[in-house]
Short mmCIF file of C-alpha atoms and ligand atoms in Angstrom, two decimals:
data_model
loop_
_atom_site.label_atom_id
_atom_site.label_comp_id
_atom_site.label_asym_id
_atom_site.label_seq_id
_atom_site.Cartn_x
_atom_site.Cartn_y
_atom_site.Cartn_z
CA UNK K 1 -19.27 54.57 -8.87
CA UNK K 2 -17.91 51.21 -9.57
CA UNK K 3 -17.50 49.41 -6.50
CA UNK K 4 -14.04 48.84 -5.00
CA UNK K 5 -12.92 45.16 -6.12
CA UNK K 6 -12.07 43.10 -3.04
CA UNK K 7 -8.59 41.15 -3.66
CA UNK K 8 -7.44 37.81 -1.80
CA UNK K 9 -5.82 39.04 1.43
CA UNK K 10 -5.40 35.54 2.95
CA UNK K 11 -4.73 32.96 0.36
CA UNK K 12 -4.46 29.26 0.90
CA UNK K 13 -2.74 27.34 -2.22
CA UNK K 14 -2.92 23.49 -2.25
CA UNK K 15 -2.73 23.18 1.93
CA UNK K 16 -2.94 19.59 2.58
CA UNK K 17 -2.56 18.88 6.38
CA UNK K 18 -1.77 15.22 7.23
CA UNK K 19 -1.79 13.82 10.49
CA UNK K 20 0.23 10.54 11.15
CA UNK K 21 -1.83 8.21 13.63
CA UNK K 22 -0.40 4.82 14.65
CA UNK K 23 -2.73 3.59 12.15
CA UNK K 24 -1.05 5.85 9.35
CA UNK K 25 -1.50 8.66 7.60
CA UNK K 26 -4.89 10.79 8.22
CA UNK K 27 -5.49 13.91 5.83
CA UNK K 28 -7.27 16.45 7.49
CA UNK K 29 -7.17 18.78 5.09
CA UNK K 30 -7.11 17.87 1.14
CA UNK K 31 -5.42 20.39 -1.10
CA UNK K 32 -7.44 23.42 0.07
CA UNK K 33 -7.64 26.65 -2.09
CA UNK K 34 -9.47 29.59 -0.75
CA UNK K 35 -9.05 33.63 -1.20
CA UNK K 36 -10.32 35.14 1.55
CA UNK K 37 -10.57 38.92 0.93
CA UNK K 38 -10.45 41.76 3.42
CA UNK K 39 -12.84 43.13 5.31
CA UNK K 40 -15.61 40.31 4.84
CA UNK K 41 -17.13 38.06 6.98
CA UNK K 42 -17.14 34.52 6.51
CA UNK K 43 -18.18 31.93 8.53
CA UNK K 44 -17.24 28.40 7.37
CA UNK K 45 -19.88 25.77 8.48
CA UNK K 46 -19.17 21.58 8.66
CA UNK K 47 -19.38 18.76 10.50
CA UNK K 48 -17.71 17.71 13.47
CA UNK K 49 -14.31 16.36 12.22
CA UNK K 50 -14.47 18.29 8.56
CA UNK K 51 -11.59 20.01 9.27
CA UNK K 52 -12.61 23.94 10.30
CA UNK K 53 -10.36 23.53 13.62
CA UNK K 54 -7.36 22.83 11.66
CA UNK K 55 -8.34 25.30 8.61
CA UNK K 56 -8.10 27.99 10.96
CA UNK K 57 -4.95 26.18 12.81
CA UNK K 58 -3.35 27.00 9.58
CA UNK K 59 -4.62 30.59 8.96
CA UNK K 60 -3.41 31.72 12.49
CA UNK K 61 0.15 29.73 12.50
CA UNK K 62 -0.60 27.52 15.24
CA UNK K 63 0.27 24.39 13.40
CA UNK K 64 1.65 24.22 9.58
CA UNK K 65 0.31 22.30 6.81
CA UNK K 66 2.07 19.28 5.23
CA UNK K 67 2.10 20.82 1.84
CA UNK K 68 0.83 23.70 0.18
CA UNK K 69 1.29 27.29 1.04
CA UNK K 70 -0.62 30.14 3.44
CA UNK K 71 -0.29 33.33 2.27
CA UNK K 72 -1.38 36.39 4.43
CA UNK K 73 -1.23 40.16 3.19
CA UNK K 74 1.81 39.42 0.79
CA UNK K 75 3.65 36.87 3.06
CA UNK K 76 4.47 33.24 3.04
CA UNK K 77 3.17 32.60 7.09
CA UNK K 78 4.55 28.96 7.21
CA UNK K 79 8.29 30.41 6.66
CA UNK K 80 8.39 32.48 9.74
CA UNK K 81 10.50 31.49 12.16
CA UNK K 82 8.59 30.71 15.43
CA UNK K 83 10.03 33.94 17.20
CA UNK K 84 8.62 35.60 13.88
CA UNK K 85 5.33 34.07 13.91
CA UNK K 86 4.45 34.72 17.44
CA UNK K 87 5.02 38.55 16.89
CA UNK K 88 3.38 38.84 13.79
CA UNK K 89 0.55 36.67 15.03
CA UNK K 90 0.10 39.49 18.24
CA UNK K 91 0.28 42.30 15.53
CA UNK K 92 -2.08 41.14 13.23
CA UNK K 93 -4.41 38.17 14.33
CA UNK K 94 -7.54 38.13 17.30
CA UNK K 95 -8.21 34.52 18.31
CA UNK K 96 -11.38 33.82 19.98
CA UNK K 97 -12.06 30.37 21.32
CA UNK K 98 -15.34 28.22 21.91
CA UNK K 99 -14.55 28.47 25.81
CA UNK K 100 -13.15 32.10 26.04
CA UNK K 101 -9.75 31.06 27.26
CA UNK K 102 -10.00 33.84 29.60
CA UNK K 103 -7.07 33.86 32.47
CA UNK K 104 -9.36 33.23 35.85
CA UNK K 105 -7.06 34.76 37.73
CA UNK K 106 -6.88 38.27 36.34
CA UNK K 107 -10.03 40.60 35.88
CA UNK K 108 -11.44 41.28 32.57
CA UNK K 109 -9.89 44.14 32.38
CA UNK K 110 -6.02 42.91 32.78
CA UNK K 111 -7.26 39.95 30.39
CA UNK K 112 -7.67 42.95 27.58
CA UNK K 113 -4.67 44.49 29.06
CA UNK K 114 -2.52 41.89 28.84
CA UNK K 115 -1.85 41.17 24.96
CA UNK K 116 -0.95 44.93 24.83
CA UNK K 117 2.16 44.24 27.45
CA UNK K 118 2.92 40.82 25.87
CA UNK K 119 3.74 42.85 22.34
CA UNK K 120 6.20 44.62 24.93
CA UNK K 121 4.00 47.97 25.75
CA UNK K 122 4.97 49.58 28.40
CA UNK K 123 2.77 52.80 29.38
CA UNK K 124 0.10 51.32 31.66
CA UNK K 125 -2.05 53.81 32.36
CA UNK K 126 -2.51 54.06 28.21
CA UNK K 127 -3.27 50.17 27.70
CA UNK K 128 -5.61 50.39 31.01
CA UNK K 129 -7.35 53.22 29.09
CA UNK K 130 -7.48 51.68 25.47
CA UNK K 131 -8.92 48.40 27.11
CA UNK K 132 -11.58 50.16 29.05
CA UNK K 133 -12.42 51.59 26.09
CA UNK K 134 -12.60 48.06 24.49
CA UNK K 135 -14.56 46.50 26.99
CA UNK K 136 -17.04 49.87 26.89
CA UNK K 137 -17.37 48.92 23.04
CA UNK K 138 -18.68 45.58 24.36
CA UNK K 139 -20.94 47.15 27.59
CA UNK K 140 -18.38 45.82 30.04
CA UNK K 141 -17.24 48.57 31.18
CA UNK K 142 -18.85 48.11 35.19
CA UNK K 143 -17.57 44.26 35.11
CA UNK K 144 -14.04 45.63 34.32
CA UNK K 145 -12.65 44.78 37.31
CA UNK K 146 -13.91 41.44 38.03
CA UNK K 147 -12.89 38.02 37.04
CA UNK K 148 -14.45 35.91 34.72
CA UNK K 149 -16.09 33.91 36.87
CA UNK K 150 -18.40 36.30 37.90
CA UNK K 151 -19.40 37.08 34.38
CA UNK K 152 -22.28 35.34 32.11
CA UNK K 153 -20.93 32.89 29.16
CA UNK K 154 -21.92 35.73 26.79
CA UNK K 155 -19.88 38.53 28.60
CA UNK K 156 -17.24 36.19 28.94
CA UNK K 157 -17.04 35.67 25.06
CA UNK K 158 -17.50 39.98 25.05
CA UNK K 159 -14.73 39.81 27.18
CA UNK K 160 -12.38 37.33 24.81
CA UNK K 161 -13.59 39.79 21.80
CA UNK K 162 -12.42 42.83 23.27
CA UNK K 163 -9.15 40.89 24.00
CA UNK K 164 -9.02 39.74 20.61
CA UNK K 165 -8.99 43.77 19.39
CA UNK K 166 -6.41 44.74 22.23
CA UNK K 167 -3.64 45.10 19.49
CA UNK K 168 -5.73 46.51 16.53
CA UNK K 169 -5.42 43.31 13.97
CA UNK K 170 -7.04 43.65 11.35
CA UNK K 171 -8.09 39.78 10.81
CA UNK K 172 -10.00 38.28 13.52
CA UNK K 173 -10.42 34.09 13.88
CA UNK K 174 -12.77 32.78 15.50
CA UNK K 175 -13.50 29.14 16.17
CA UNK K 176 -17.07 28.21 17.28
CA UNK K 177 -17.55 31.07 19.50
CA UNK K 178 -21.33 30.85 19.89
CA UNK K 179 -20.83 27.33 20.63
CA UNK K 180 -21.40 27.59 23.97
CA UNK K 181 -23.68 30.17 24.28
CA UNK K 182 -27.70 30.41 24.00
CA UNK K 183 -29.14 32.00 20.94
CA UNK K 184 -29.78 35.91 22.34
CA UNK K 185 -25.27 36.05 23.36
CA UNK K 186 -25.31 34.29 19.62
CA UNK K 187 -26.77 36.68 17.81
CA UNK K 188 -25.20 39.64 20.36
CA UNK K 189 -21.94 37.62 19.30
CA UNK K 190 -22.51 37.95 15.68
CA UNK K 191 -23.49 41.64 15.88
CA UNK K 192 -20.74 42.50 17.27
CA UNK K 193 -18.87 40.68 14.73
CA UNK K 194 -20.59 42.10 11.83
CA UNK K 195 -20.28 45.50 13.41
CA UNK K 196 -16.19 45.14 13.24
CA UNK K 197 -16.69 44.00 9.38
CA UNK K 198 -18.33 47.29 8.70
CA UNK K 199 -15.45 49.21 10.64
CA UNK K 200 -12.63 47.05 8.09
CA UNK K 201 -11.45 43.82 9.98
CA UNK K 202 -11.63 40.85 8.06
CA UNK K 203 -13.60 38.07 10.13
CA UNK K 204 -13.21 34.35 9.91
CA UNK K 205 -15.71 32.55 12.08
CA UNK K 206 -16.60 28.63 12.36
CA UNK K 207 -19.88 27.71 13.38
CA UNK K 208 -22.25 24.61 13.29
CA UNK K 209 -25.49 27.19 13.09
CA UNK K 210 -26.71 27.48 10.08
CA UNK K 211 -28.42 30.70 10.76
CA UNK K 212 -25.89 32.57 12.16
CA UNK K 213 -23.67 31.69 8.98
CA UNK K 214 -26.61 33.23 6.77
CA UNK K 215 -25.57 36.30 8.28
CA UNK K 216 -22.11 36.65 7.07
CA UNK K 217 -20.97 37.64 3.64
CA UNK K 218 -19.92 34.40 2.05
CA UNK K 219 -20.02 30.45 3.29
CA UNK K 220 -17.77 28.10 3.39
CA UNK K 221 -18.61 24.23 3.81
CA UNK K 222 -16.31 21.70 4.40
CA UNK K 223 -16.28 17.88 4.07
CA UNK K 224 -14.02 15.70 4.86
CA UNK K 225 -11.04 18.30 5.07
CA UNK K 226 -12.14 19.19 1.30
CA UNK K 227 -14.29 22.98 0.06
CA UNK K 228 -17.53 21.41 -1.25
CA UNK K 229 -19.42 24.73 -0.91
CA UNK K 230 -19.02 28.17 -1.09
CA UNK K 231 -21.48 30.56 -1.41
CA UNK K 232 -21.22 34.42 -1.33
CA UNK K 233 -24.29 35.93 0.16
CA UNK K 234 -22.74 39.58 -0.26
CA UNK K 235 -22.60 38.81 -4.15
CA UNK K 236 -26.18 37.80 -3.67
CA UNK K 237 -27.12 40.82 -2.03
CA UNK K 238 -25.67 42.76 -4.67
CA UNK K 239 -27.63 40.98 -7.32
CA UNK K 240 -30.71 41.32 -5.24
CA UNK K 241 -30.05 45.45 -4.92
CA UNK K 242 -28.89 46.21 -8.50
CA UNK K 243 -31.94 43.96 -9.69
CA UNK K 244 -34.64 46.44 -7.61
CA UNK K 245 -32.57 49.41 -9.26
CA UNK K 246 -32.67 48.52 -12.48
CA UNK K 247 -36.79 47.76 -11.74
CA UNK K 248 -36.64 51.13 -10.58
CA UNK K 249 -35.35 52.85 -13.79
P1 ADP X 1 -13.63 20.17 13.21
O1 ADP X 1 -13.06 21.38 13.82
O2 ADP X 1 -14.32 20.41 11.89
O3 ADP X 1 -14.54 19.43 14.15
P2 ADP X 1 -10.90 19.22 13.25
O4 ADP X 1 -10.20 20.14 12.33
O5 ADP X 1 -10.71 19.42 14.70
O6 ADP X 1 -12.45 19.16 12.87
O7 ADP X 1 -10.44 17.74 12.92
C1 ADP X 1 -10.49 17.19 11.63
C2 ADP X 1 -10.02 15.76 11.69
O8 ADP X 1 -8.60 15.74 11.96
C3 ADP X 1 -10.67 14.95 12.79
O9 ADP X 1 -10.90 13.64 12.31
C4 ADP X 1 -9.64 14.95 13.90
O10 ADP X 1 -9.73 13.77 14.67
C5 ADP X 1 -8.33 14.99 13.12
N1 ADP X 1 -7.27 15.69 13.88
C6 ADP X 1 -7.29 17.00 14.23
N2 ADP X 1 -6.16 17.31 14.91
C7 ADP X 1 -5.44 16.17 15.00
C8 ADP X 1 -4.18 15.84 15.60
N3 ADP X 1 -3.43 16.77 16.21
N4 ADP X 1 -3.74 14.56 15.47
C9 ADP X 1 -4.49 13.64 14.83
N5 ADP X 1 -5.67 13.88 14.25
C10 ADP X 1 -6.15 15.13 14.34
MG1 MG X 2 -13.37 22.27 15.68
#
């Protein structure tokens, strides 16, 4: 069987992002093109100041880019109106942030609840149950009821995942999310992450470690707001496999 080709589901054509600073104009990002395709995992890797923050500022809506267009299943993001964006942001993106951005004052569970009643869902004992569940899928399900404080850096960022999932998208973002975490709630991190790749979401996640990136299907480096690599491990993979098989025959 022929396997199922994998077309661009976010696209990014020409985005330049400039930034005016008192001493004048600072590009960001440099007339950017990259497919991303559904369900794959990509992690894009780069130095501090390379740009990844704002890349992914652009894929989620939070700020627009100066030129160029971002195009997400089938539609033009940057010509939403900001009522428009939010919504379709809720329905269809999970942000998760270096620092979890967890709300201190609510427990974890009414942090997963509460993008549910933001989209304007009503029946509470059904969003209490689905984000149990979610928090479950992440072994959280005895911490439900506390607040973050109480909770490790690792189950915190278990915590913001679950969150991120509350409304089903099917494109998750996140921006250095092991960053502040040691290397066992890294690599928990990334399993998860992989483990939602293999169940259909499409993950976009920025990190600084190199081994972690190695991990997800394709790589994307970034200098000075400009692609200078981009290498598909999953292609690799598939090179490697059909290689043995054809040793085999
Ligand atoms: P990274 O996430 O790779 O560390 P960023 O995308 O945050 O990098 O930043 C890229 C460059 O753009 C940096 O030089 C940063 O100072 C600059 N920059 C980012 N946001 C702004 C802003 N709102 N105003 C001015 N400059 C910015
Ligand atoms: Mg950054």
């Amino acid at each position: 069987m022929t396997p199922k080709k994998k077309t661009a589901y976010i696209s990014l054509q020409h985005v330049t992002k400039n930034f005016l600073l008192t001493s004048g104009i600072f590009t960001a990002l440099d007339d950017i093109n990259i497919d991303f395709r559904s369900s794959e995992f990509t992690c894009v890797v780069g130095r501090s100041g390379s740009g990844k923050s704002t890349l992914m500022n652009m894929i989620t809506g939070i700020d627009k880019p100066t030129d160029g267009k971002i195009v997400v299943a089938g539609k033009p993001i940057q010509d939403f109106t900001e009522n428009e964006r939010a919504r379709w942001r809720g329905e269809n993106l999970g942000i998760v942030f270096q620092f979890y951005q967890l709300i201190p004052v609510l427990s974890l569970l009414e942090n997963v609840m509460l993008p549910m009643q933001l989209l304007g869902k009503t029946d509470l004992s059904k969003i209490e149950k689905k984000a149990l569940r979610l928090l479950a899928a992440v072994n959280l399900e005895d911490q439900a009821h506390q607040r973050p404080e109480k909770a490790s850096g690792g189950q915190q960022q278990c915590a913001a995942i679950a969150r991120a999932l509350a409304n089903d998208p099917p494109i998750l973002i996140a921006d250095e999310p092991t960053g502040n975490l040691g290397s066992e709630d890294a690599t928990m991190v990334l399993g998860i992450f992989i483990d939602l790749v293999k169940k259909g979401k499409t993950v976009i996640m920025v990190t600084h470690d190199d081994d972690l990136a190695k991990q997800a299907d394709r790589t994307l480096r970034l200098s000075d707001g400009r692609v200078v690599g981009d290498s598909n491990h999953a292609h690799r993979k598939t090179i490697a496999r059909s290689r043995k098989s054809s040793h085999a025959e």
